[in-house]
Amino acid sequence: MASRIPQEFIDQLLDRVDLVELVGERVSLRRSGSNHLGLCPFHDEKTPSFSVSRDKQLYHCFGCGAGGNALGFLMEFDRLEFPAAVEVLARREGLPMPDDQRGDDGAGQARTRAWHGLMEQVARYYQAQLSEHPAGAQAQRYLAHRGVDEASAKAFGVGFAPPGSGHLVQRFAGQEAALLELGLLGRSEGGRLYDRFRHRLLFPIRDLRGRTLGFGGRVLGDGHPKYLNSPETPLFHKGRVLYGLFEAMQARPRPDRLYFVEGYMDVVALAQAGVAGGVATLGTATSRDHLQLALRRVSQLVFCFDGDQAGRRAARQALETALPLMDDGRQVHFLMLPDGEDPDSLIRRGGAAAWDEAVARAQPLSEYLFAELARQVDLSTVDGRARLASEARPLLALLPDGAFRLLMTEELAARTGIAPSAMRELLEPRQPPLAPPERARPETPAPRRRRAGSVAPERWRHRLPPERLALALLLQQPQFAAQVELPAELAGARDGATRLLLRLMERARRDAILSPAALLGHGFGFGEQELLAELATIEVPLAPEAARVEFAAALKRLCERERSSELDALLERPLAELSVEDRKVLNELLQRPGRGD
């Protein structure tokens, strides 16, 4: 059954889950640096050695060697088979299981691939119309008026939907059913098919793998609505995707922060000015999925809203959505712009310097929360301070346990004049969520022992053989696989770790945005899950470029080792038994430098 679950669905599932929250429902965790620590649930211990990384979405116990991703945790903790673990995690994340898992032998997966392929063709068609269709000149003038240069338009895949209602039907004849399913066509009451997007500048909305899921269209002229997005489709769910996130991660794989702005042009303007990290929520309210998607990649968010009433309502909604996710170490700021100002106009007037100056004035979440509440009350009166406490209590109750929640409670106490101890009593204590009975922790965890040959994190480089060093670096930076050539010399490698390395490199080359947790998931069923989990938790104290050089060097050493092994095997055989081809290989190997390096 597991083979019928599309790998694409598993990757999507692992990309959505927050492992710290999942593990925290079953294990008491506390923050320690960039990770969370707790007592290992898989062996008896008194000193915490069980580490969970939110950045990598991986867990590892340095005592017994247990480790893996969210699916691995569910399988081991709840003692589930792989398909059952996928179903449990899918229910938790609100994702329906794909049709493939119910037994249609991959038809659903093939259909999804066909949809993605069609969306890519449509995106390229619209991009071509920007320069090829006569009416595209108007769209080009609009872009020039808004200060969007050709390079930026190309980077964001900006296109043009021509006037008229039958262009897609004519261009993609025979695929009308798929175009309807993907929201690119509509059907009139009389049954006539028509293009959903007409005479609009189009912005493709992409997922983290760069696949087009839908479009946002800005009308040219006086038509309505001004902006039109693709409807919800099997590929496109606006509450789960951020416009510009793919482009931001391409420009800088590890941005310092992300800026939540309101429009497509705001995102493009920021990127064109050299400000990496602009994203937009496609005209919908900021959702928990939006924030989790962002916070898995950065620890700092800046929300930028208009200072009018609508902007303040949107900011309040974003504030309440962010509060439950404010673990220690995460930072959220609010930048309220003057009426009539937006990031696009700010950038066009003053460039990146004006934007940086505005961001420097953004209020931290703590200040913004209390300032907004204080606008509604008179703190000079007892009634006003009591109302402030009443208004703030349900908001602070949303915060997860930790230092930030404690400091916010003390700040509220200082602003209201209530003793901190009394304020803590006023705030209802948060009870840890109880695990469902069917997922309760096993009463007697299976005994485990530390893996032989475990590597201390601080000695990662000197203790690891080249195949494990390469695996550790690949798990840290999956994009390395696309930046180096797959060594042909390793194709016949017999070492299991080397074969695993090649298999993961092949997978990562097909998906450059694959997360470490998703890449780790490809170790299921190969008996190397614990090894991968251990290697993935090693902190590599190298800058990305230095790590890439180290990765390439490890592959080179592997190739040299394979050549040396092949040479030794040939030299051990009597010369008379060697074929012409064997002798040719032997001669080449003897002439190559570097044997024994």
Coordinates of C-alpha atoms in Angstrom, one line a residue:
M1 CA 0.0 0.0 0.0
A2 CA 2.8 2.4 0.8
S3 CA 4.1 2.3 -2.7
R4 CA 0.7 3.7 -3.9
I5 CA 1.1 6.9 -1.8
P6 CA 2.7 9.4 -4.2
Q7 CA 6.0 10.7 -3.1
E8 CA 4.8 14.2 -4.1
F9 CA 2.1 13.9 -1.5
I10 CA 4.5 12.7 1.2
D11 CA 6.8 15.7 0.4
Q12 CA 3.9 18.1 0.6
L13 CA 2.9 16.6 4.0
L14 CA 6.4 16.9 5.4
D15 CA 6.6 20.4 4.2
R16 CA 3.4 21.4 6.1
V17 CA 4.0 19.8 9.4
D18 CA 5.7 21.5 12.3
L19 CA 7.7 18.8 14.0
V20 CA 8.2 20.7 17.2
E21 CA 4.4 21.0 17.6
L22 CA 3.9 17.3 16.7
V23 CA 6.6 16.0 19.1
G24 CA 5.5 18.5 21.7
E25 CA 2.1 16.9 21.9
R26 CA 3.7 13.7 23.2
V27 CA 7.1 14.8 24.7
S28 CA 7.8 17.8 27.0
L29 CA 10.3 20.0 25.1
R30 CA 12.2 23.2 26.1
R31 CA 14.0 25.5 23.7
S32 CA 17.8 25.1 23.7
G33 CA 19.5 27.4 21.2
S34 CA 18.1 26.8 17.7
N35 CA 16.6 23.4 18.7
H36 CA 14.2 22.0 21.3
L37 CA 15.3 19.4 23.9
G38 CA 13.5 16.8 26.0
L39 CA 13.9 13.4 27.5
C40 CA 14.0 10.7 24.9
P41 CA 10.7 8.8 24.6
F42 CA 12.5 5.8 23.2
H43 CA 14.9 4.9 26.1
D44 CA 15.2 5.7 29.8
E45 CA 17.3 8.7 30.6
K46 CA 17.5 11.4 33.2
T47 CA 19.5 14.1 31.2
P48 CA 17.8 15.3 28.0
S49 CA 19.5 14.2 24.9
F50 CA 16.5 14.2 22.5
S51 CA 16.8 17.1 20.1
V52 CA 14.1 18.4 17.7
S53 CA 15.1 20.9 15.0
R54 CA 12.4 23.2 13.6
D55 CA 14.6 24.5 10.8
K56 CA 15.4 21.0 9.5
Q57 CA 12.1 19.4 10.7
L58 CA 14.1 16.4 12.1
Y59 CA 14.6 14.8 15.5
H60 CA 17.6 12.9 16.9
C61 CA 18.6 11.3 20.2
F62 CA 22.3 11.5 21.0
G63 CA 21.8 8.9 23.6
C64 CA 20.2 6.0 21.7
G65 CA 20.5 7.1 18.1
A66 CA 16.8 7.3 17.3
G67 CA 16.0 9.9 14.7
G68 CA 14.1 10.9 11.6
N69 CA 11.3 13.2 10.4
A70 CA 7.6 13.5 11.4
L71 CA 6.6 10.2 9.7
G72 CA 9.5 8.4 11.4
F73 CA 8.5 9.8 14.8
L74 CA 4.9 8.7 14.4
M75 CA 6.0 5.2 13.2
E76 CA 8.3 4.7 16.2
F77 CA 6.3 6.5 18.9
D78 CA 2.8 5.3 18.0
R79 CA 4.1 2.1 16.6
L80 CA 2.4 2.6 13.2
E81 CA 3.2 1.1 9.8
F82 CA 4.2 3.7 7.2
P83 CA 0.8 4.0 5.4
A84 CA -1.0 4.5 8.8
A85 CA 1.6 7.1 9.8
V86 CA 0.9 9.0 6.6
E87 CA -2.8 8.9 7.2
V88 CA -2.5 10.1 10.8
L89 CA -0.3 13.0 9.7
A90 CA -2.6 13.8 6.8
R91 CA -5.6 14.0 9.1
R92 CA -3.7 16.2 11.5
E93 CA -2.7 18.6 8.7
G94 CA -6.1 18.6 7.1
L95 CA -5.0 17.0 3.8
P96 CA -7.2 14.4 2.1
M97 CA -5.3 11.2 1.2
P98 CA -4.7 11.1 -2.6
D99 CA -6.7 8.8 -4.8
D100 CA -3.6 6.8 -5.5
Q101 CA -3.6 5.5 -1.9
R102 CA -7.1 4.2 -2.4
G103 CA -6.0 1.9 -5.1
D104 CA -6.1 3.5 -8.6
D105 CA -2.5 2.3 -9.2
G106 CA -0.9 5.7 -9.8
A107 CA -3.6 7.2 -12.1
G108 CA -4.1 10.1 -9.7
Q109 CA -0.4 10.8 -9.6
A110 CA -0.1 10.7 -13.4
R111 CA -3.1 13.1 -13.6
T112 CA -1.5 15.5 -11.2
R113 CA 1.8 15.5 -13.2
A114 CA -0.3 16.1 -16.4
W115 CA -2.0 19.1 -14.7
H116 CA 1.4 20.6 -13.7
G117 CA 2.7 20.1 -17.2
L118 CA -0.4 21.9 -18.7
M119 CA -0.1 24.8 -16.2
E120 CA 3.5 25.3 -17.3
Q121 CA 2.5 25.3 -20.9
V122 CA -0.2 27.9 -20.2
A123 CA 2.2 30.0 -18.2
R124 CA 4.7 30.0 -21.1
Y125 CA 1.9 30.9 -23.6
Y126 CA 0.8 33.9 -21.5
Q127 CA 4.5 35.0 -21.2
A128 CA 4.8 34.9 -25.0
Q129 CA 1.7 36.9 -25.5
L130 CA 3.2 39.8 -23.6
S131 CA 5.5 40.5 -26.6
E132 CA 3.8 38.7 -29.5
H133 CA 0.1 39.8 -29.2
P134 CA -0.6 43.3 -30.5
A135 CA -2.5 44.2 -27.3
G136 CA 0.5 43.2 -25.3
A137 CA 2.0 46.6 -25.9
Q138 CA -0.5 48.1 -23.5
A139 CA 0.7 45.6 -20.8
Q140 CA 4.3 46.5 -21.5
R141 CA 3.5 50.2 -21.2
Y142 CA 1.8 49.5 -17.9
L143 CA 4.9 47.7 -16.6
A144 CA 7.2 50.5 -17.7
H145 CA 4.9 53.0 -16.0
R146 CA 5.2 51.0 -12.8
G147 CA 8.9 50.9 -13.1
V148 CA 9.1 47.1 -13.7
D149 CA 12.1 46.3 -15.9
E150 CA 12.4 43.4 -18.4
A151 CA 14.6 41.3 -16.1
S152 CA 12.2 41.5 -13.2
A153 CA 9.2 40.7 -15.4
K154 CA 11.0 37.6 -16.7
A155 CA 12.1 36.5 -13.2
F156 CA 8.5 36.5 -12.0
G157 CA 7.2 35.1 -15.3
V158 CA 4.8 38.0 -15.9
G159 CA 2.5 37.4 -18.8
F160 CA -0.5 38.8 -20.7
A161 CA -3.9 37.3 -21.3
P162 CA -5.2 38.8 -24.6
P163 CA -8.7 40.3 -25.0
G164 CA -11.3 37.8 -26.2
S165 CA -12.7 34.6 -24.8
G166 CA -11.4 31.7 -26.9
H167 CA -7.7 31.9 -26.9
L168 CA -7.0 28.9 -24.6
V169 CA -9.6 26.8 -26.2
Q170 CA -8.0 27.3 -29.6
R171 CA -4.4 27.0 -28.3
F172 CA -5.0 23.9 -26.2
A173 CA -7.7 22.2 -28.2
G174 CA -8.6 18.8 -26.7
Q175 CA -7.6 19.7 -23.2
E176 CA -10.7 21.7 -22.3
A177 CA -11.7 19.4 -19.4
A178 CA -8.3 19.9 -17.7
L179 CA -8.4 23.6 -18.3
L180 CA -11.8 23.8 -16.6
E181 CA -10.6 21.7 -13.7
L182 CA -7.6 24.1 -13.3
G183 CA -9.8 27.2 -13.3
L184 CA -8.4 28.5 -16.5
L185 CA -11.7 28.2 -18.4
G186 CA -15.2 29.0 -17.4
R187 CA -18.5 27.9 -18.8
S188 CA -21.5 30.2 -19.4
E189 CA -25.1 29.3 -18.6
G190 CA -25.5 28.4 -22.3
G191 CA -22.6 26.0 -22.1
R192 CA -20.0 28.1 -24.0
L193 CA -16.4 27.9 -22.8
Y194 CA -14.6 31.1 -22.2
D195 CA -11.1 32.2 -20.9
R196 CA -11.3 33.2 -17.3
F197 CA -8.4 35.7 -17.8
R198 CA -9.0 38.3 -20.5
H199 CA -7.1 41.5 -21.2
R200 CA -5.1 41.2 -18.0
L201 CA -1.5 41.4 -16.9
L202 CA -0.9 38.0 -15.4
F203 CA 1.4 36.9 -12.5
P204 CA 2.0 33.2 -12.2
I205 CA 1.6 31.9 -8.6
R206 CA 4.3 29.2 -8.0
D207 CA 5.0 26.7 -5.3
L208 CA 8.4 26.2 -3.7
R209 CA 9.4 23.9 -6.6
G210 CA 8.7 26.6 -9.1
R211 CA 5.5 24.9 -10.5
T212 CA 2.7 27.2 -11.6
L213 CA -0.4 26.6 -9.5
G214 CA -2.6 29.5 -10.6
F215 CA -2.5 33.1 -11.8
G216 CA -3.3 36.5 -10.5
G217 CA -4.6 39.0 -13.1
R218 CA -4.5 42.8 -13.0
V219 CA -7.0 44.3 -15.4
L220 CA -5.8 46.7 -18.0
G221 CA -8.3 49.5 -18.4
D222 CA -11.5 50.1 -16.5
G223 CA -12.7 46.5 -16.2
H224 CA -13.8 44.8 -12.9
P225 CA -12.6 43.3 -10.7
K226 CA -9.3 45.1 -10.6
Y227 CA -7.5 41.9 -9.5
L228 CA -8.7 38.4 -10.3
N229 CA -7.1 35.3 -8.9
S230 CA -7.5 31.7 -10.0
P231 CA -10.3 29.9 -8.1
E232 CA -9.6 27.0 -5.7
T233 CA -8.5 24.0 -7.8
P234 CA -6.9 20.6 -7.1
L235 CA -3.5 22.4 -7.4
F236 CA -4.2 25.9 -6.1
H237 CA -5.3 26.7 -2.5
K238 CA -4.7 30.3 -1.8
G239 CA -4.6 29.9 1.9
R240 CA -1.5 27.6 1.6
V241 CA 0.7 29.5 -0.9
L242 CA 2.6 32.8 -0.7
Y243 CA 3.2 34.8 -3.9
G244 CA 6.8 35.5 -4.3
L245 CA 8.2 32.9 -1.9
F246 CA 9.6 30.8 -4.7
E247 CA 11.4 33.8 -6.2
A248 CA 12.6 34.9 -2.8
M249 CA 14.1 31.5 -2.0
Q250 CA 15.7 31.5 -5.5
A251 CA 17.3 34.9 -4.9
R252 CA 18.5 34.0 -1.4
P253 CA 18.0 30.4 -0.2
R254 CA 18.4 31.5 3.5
P255 CA 16.9 35.1 3.7
D256 CA 17.1 36.9 7.0
R257 CA 13.4 37.7 7.1
L258 CA 10.3 37.7 5.0
Y259 CA 8.1 40.8 4.3
F260 CA 4.4 40.3 4.1
V261 CA 3.0 42.9 1.7
E262 CA -0.4 43.2 0.0
G263 CA 0.1 43.2 -3.7
Y264 CA 1.9 41.5 -6.6
M265 CA 3.6 44.7 -7.7
D266 CA 4.8 45.3 -4.1
V267 CA 6.6 41.9 -4.2
V268 CA 8.1 42.6 -7.6
A269 CA 9.2 46.2 -6.6
L270 CA 11.0 44.9 -3.6
A271 CA 12.8 42.2 -5.5
Q272 CA 13.8 44.6 -8.3
A273 CA 15.3 47.0 -5.7
G274 CA 17.4 44.2 -4.3
V275 CA 15.3 43.5 -1.2
A276 CA 14.9 39.8 -1.0
G277 CA 12.0 38.2 0.9
G278 CA 8.8 40.0 -0.3
V279 CA 5.7 37.8 -0.2
A280 CA 2.0 38.3 -0.5
T281 CA -1.1 36.4 0.6
L282 CA -3.1 36.7 -2.7
G283 CA -5.8 39.0 -1.3
T284 CA -6.8 36.7 1.5
A285 CA -6.3 37.0 5.2
T286 CA -3.0 35.8 6.6
S287 CA -3.6 32.2 7.7
R288 CA -1.8 29.8 10.0
D289 CA -0.6 27.8 6.9
H290 CA 0.9 31.0 5.5
L291 CA 2.8 31.7 8.6
Q292 CA 4.0 28.1 9.1
L293 CA 5.2 28.1 5.5
A294 CA 7.2 31.2 6.2
L295 CA 8.5 30.4 9.6
R296 CA 9.9 27.1 8.5
R297 CA 12.4 29.2 6.4
V298 CA 13.0 32.3 8.5
S299 CA 12.6 33.3 12.1
Q300 CA 11.7 36.9 11.4
L301 CA 8.6 38.3 9.7
V302 CA 7.6 41.9 8.9
F303 CA 4.0 42.6 8.2
C304 CA 3.4 45.7 6.1
F305 CA -0.1 47.2 6.0
D306 CA -1.8 50.5 5.1
G307 CA -2.5 52.6 8.1
D308 CA -6.2 53.0 7.3
Q309 CA -9.0 51.1 9.1
A310 CA -8.9 48.1 6.7
G311 CA -5.1 47.9 7.2
R312 CA -5.5 47.9 11.0
R313 CA -8.1 45.1 10.8
A314 CA -5.8 43.0 8.6
A315 CA -2.9 43.7 11.0
R316 CA -5.0 42.6 14.0
Q317 CA -6.0 39.4 12.2
A318 CA -2.3 38.7 11.4
L319 CA -1.4 39.4 15.0
E320 CA -3.8 36.9 16.4
T321 CA -2.8 34.3 13.8
A322 CA 0.9 34.8 14.7
L323 CA 0.6 34.7 18.5
P324 CA 0.3 30.8 18.9
L325 CA 3.4 30.5 16.7
M326 CA 5.6 32.9 18.7
D327 CA 8.1 30.4 20.1
D328 CA 11.1 31.9 21.7
G329 CA 13.6 33.1 19.1
R330 CA 10.9 34.1 16.5
Q331 CA 10.4 37.7 15.8
V332 CA 7.4 39.5 14.2
H333 CA 7.3 43.2 13.4
F334 CA 4.5 45.4 12.1
L335 CA 5.1 48.3 9.6
M336 CA 2.0 50.5 9.2
L337 CA 2.4 52.9 6.2
P338 CA 0.8 56.3 5.8
D339 CA -2.5 56.5 3.9
G340 CA -1.8 56.4 0.1
E341 CA 1.6 54.8 0.6
D342 CA 2.5 51.2 -0.3
P343 CA 5.8 49.3 -0.6
D344 CA 5.8 49.8 -4.4
S345 CA 5.4 53.6 -4.2
L346 CA 7.9 53.8 -1.3
I347 CA 10.5 51.8 -3.3
R348 CA 10.0 53.9 -6.5
R349 CA 10.4 57.1 -4.6
G350 CA 13.4 56.3 -2.4
G351 CA 14.7 52.8 -3.4
A352 CA 15.9 50.2 -1.0
A353 CA 17.3 52.8 1.4
A354 CA 13.8 54.2 1.9
W355 CA 12.4 50.7 2.5
D356 CA 15.2 49.9 5.0
E357 CA 14.5 53.1 6.8
A358 CA 10.8 52.3 7.1
V359 CA 11.5 48.8 8.3
A360 CA 13.8 50.1 11.0
R361 CA 10.7 51.9 12.4
A362 CA 8.6 48.8 12.4
Q363 CA 7.2 47.9 15.8
P364 CA 7.9 44.5 17.4
L365 CA 4.8 42.4 18.0
S366 CA 4.9 43.1 21.7
E367 CA 4.9 46.9 21.3
Y368 CA 2.3 46.8 18.5
L369 CA 0.0 44.6 20.6
F370 CA 0.0 46.9 23.6
A371 CA 0.0 50.1 21.5
E372 CA -3.1 48.9 19.6
L373 CA -4.9 47.9 22.8
A374 CA -3.9 51.2 24.5
R375 CA -5.5 53.2 21.7
Q376 CA -8.9 51.9 22.9
V377 CA -8.5 52.7 26.6
D378 CA -7.6 55.5 29.0
L379 CA -4.6 54.2 31.0
S380 CA -4.9 57.1 33.5
T381 CA -8.0 55.5 35.0
V382 CA -8.5 52.3 36.9
D383 CA -11.3 51.3 34.6
G384 CA -9.0 51.8 31.6
R385 CA -6.2 49.7 33.0
A386 CA -8.7 46.9 34.0
R387 CA -10.0 47.0 30.4
L388 CA -6.5 46.7 29.0
A389 CA -5.9 43.6 31.2
S390 CA -9.3 42.2 30.0
E391 CA -8.5 42.8 26.3
A392 CA -5.0 41.5 26.6
R393 CA -5.7 38.3 28.5
P394 CA -7.2 36.2 25.7
L395 CA -4.4 37.3 23.3
L396 CA -1.6 36.4 25.8
A397 CA -3.3 33.1 26.4
L398 CA -2.7 32.3 22.7
L399 CA 1.1 32.4 23.3
P400 CA 3.0 29.1 23.7
D401 CA 4.7 28.5 27.0
G402 CA 8.2 30.0 27.1
A403 CA 10.2 33.1 27.9
F404 CA 8.3 35.3 25.5
R405 CA 4.9 34.5 27.1
L406 CA 6.4 35.2 30.6
L407 CA 7.9 38.5 29.5
M408 CA 4.6 39.6 27.8
T409 CA 2.8 38.8 31.1
E410 CA 5.2 40.9 33.1
E411 CA 4.8 43.7 30.5
L412 CA 1.0 43.6 30.9
A413 CA 1.5 43.7 34.7
A414 CA 3.7 46.8 34.4
R415 CA 1.3 48.6 32.2
T416 CA -1.7 47.9 34.4
G417 CA 0.0 48.2 37.8
I418 CA -1.0 44.6 38.7
A419 CA 1.6 42.6 40.6
P420 CA 3.3 40.1 38.2
S421 CA 2.3 37.2 40.4
A422 CA -1.3 38.3 40.5
M423 CA -1.2 38.8 36.7
R424 CA 0.0 35.2 36.2
E425 CA -2.9 34.0 38.2
L426 CA -5.3 36.0 36.1
L427 CA -4.0 34.4 33.0
E428 CA -5.5 30.9 32.7
P429 CA -2.7 28.3 32.8
R430 CA -2.2 26.5 29.5
Q431 CA -2.7 22.8 29.7
P432 CA -0.5 20.6 27.4
P433 CA -2.6 19.0 24.7
L434 CA -3.5 15.4 25.3
A435 CA -2.6 12.9 22.7
P436 CA -5.6 10.9 21.3
P437 CA -5.9 7.6 23.0
E438 CA -5.0 5.6 19.9
R439 CA -1.8 7.6 19.7
A440 CA -0.8 7.4 23.3
R441 CA 2.8 6.8 24.2
P442 CA 3.7 3.1 24.6
E443 CA 3.9 2.2 28.3
T444 CA 7.2 0.3 27.8
P445 CA 9.4 1.8 25.1
A446 CA 11.5 -0.6 23.2
P447 CA 15.1 -0.5 24.6
R448 CA 17.6 1.1 22.3
R449 CA 21.3 1.4 22.2
R450 CA 23.5 4.1 20.8
R451 CA 24.5 3.4 17.3
A452 CA 28.0 2.1 16.9
G453 CA 30.3 4.7 15.3
S454 CA 28.1 7.6 16.2
V455 CA 29.7 10.9 15.4
A456 CA 30.0 13.7 17.9
P457 CA 28.8 16.9 16.3
E458 CA 31.9 18.9 17.1
R459 CA 34.1 16.4 15.3
W460 CA 32.0 16.0 12.2
R461 CA 34.6 16.6 9.6
H462 CA 37.5 14.5 11.0
R463 CA 35.5 11.5 12.1
L464 CA 33.3 11.0 8.9
P465 CA 34.3 9.0 5.9
P466 CA 33.7 10.8 2.6
E467 CA 30.4 9.1 1.8
R468 CA 28.9 10.1 5.2
L469 CA 30.4 13.6 5.0
A470 CA 28.8 14.0 1.6
L471 CA 25.4 12.7 3.0
A472 CA 25.6 15.1 6.0
L473 CA 26.3 18.1 3.7
L474 CA 23.6 17.1 1.2
L475 CA 21.0 16.8 4.0
Q476 CA 22.0 20.3 5.1
Q477 CA 21.9 21.8 1.6
P478 CA 19.9 19.6 -0.9
Q479 CA 20.6 22.1 -3.7
F480 CA 24.2 20.9 -3.8
A481 CA 23.1 17.9 -5.8
A482 CA 22.2 20.2 -8.7
Q483 CA 25.5 22.1 -8.5
V484 CA 27.8 19.2 -9.1
E485 CA 28.0 16.5 -11.7
L486 CA 27.0 13.0 -10.6
P487 CA 30.3 11.0 -10.6
A488 CA 30.2 8.2 -13.2
E489 CA 32.9 6.4 -11.2
L490 CA 30.4 5.8 -8.4
A491 CA 27.7 4.1 -10.5
G492 CA 28.9 0.6 -9.6
A493 CA 29.7 1.4 -5.9
R494 CA 29.0 -1.5 -3.6
D495 CA 29.0 0.4 -0.3
G496 CA 25.5 1.0 1.0
A497 CA 26.1 4.5 2.2
T498 CA 27.5 5.5 -1.2
R499 CA 24.5 4.0 -3.0
L500 CA 22.2 5.9 -0.7
L501 CA 24.1 9.1 -1.4
L502 CA 23.7 8.6 -5.2
R503 CA 20.0 7.8 -4.8
L504 CA 19.4 11.0 -2.7
M505 CA 21.4 13.1 -5.1
E506 CA 19.3 11.9 -8.0
R507 CA 16.1 12.8 -6.0
A508 CA 17.4 16.2 -5.0
R509 CA 18.5 17.0 -8.6
R510 CA 14.8 16.5 -9.6
D511 CA 13.6 18.9 -6.9
A512 CA 16.0 21.6 -5.9
I513 CA 13.7 23.0 -3.2
L514 CA 13.3 19.7 -1.4
S515 CA 13.6 20.2 2.3
P516 CA 16.0 18.1 4.5
A517 CA 13.0 16.4 6.1
A518 CA 11.5 15.4 2.8
L519 CA 14.9 14.2 1.5
L520 CA 15.3 12.2 4.7
G521 CA 12.0 10.6 4.0
H522 CA 13.5 8.9 0.9
G523 CA 15.6 6.8 3.3
F524 CA 12.5 4.9 4.5
G525 CA 12.7 1.2 3.6
F526 CA 16.4 1.2 3.0
G527 CA 17.6 0.5 6.6
E528 CA 19.4 3.8 6.7
Q529 CA 16.9 6.0 8.5
E530 CA 18.8 6.3 11.7
L531 CA 22.1 7.0 9.9
L532 CA 20.5 9.8 7.9
A533 CA 18.8 11.3 11.0
E534 CA 22.1 11.3 12.9
L535 CA 24.0 12.9 10.0
A536 CA 21.2 15.5 9.4
T537 CA 21.5 16.7 13.0
I538 CA 25.2 17.5 12.7
E539 CA 25.8 21.3 12.7
V540 CA 28.1 22.2 9.9
P541 CA 30.1 25.3 10.8
L542 CA 30.6 26.4 7.2
A543 CA 29.3 29.1 5.0
P544 CA 27.2 27.7 2.1
E545 CA 29.9 28.2 -0.5
A546 CA 32.6 26.6 1.7
A547 CA 30.2 23.7 2.4
R548 CA 29.6 23.2 -1.3
V549 CA 33.4 23.0 -1.9
E550 CA 33.6 20.5 1.0
F551 CA 30.8 18.5 -0.7
A552 CA 32.6 18.4 -4.0
A553 CA 35.9 17.4 -2.3
A554 CA 34.1 14.5 -0.5
L555 CA 32.8 13.3 -3.8
K556 CA 36.2 13.5 -5.3
R557 CA 37.7 11.5 -2.5
L558 CA 34.9 8.9 -3.0
C559 CA 35.8 8.6 -6.7
E560 CA 39.5 8.2 -5.9
R561 CA 38.6 5.5 -3.4
E562 CA 36.5 3.7 -6.0
R563 CA 39.2 3.9 -8.6
S564 CA 41.8 2.6 -6.1
S565 CA 39.5 -0.3 -5.2
E566 CA 38.9 -1.2 -8.8
L567 CA 42.7 -1.0 -9.5
D568 CA 43.4 -3.3 -6.5
A569 CA 40.8 -5.8 -7.7
L570 CA 42.4 -5.9 -11.2
L571 CA 45.9 -6.2 -9.8
E572 CA 44.9 -9.2 -7.7
R573 CA 43.8 -11.1 -10.8
P574 CA 46.4 -13.0 -13.0
L575 CA 47.3 -10.9 -16.0
A576 CA 46.4 -13.8 -18.3
E577 CA 42.7 -13.7 -17.0
L578 CA 42.3 -10.1 -17.9
S579 CA 40.3 -9.3 -21.1
V580 CA 41.3 -6.6 -23.5
E581 CA 38.8 -4.2 -21.9
D582 CA 40.1 -5.1 -18.4
R583 CA 43.7 -4.4 -19.5
K584 CA 42.6 -1.1 -21.1
V585 CA 40.9 -0.1 -17.8
L586 CA 44.0 -1.2 -15.8
N587 CA 46.3 0.9 -18.0
E588 CA 44.1 4.0 -17.5
L589 CA 43.9 3.5 -13.8
L590 CA 47.7 3.1 -13.5
Q591 CA 48.2 6.3 -15.4
R592 CA 45.8 8.4 -13.2
P593 CA 47.5 10.4 -10.4
G594 CA 46.2 10.4 -6.8
R595 CA 46.0 6.7 -5.9
G596 CA 46.0 6.3 -2.2
D597 CA 45.1 10.0 -1.5

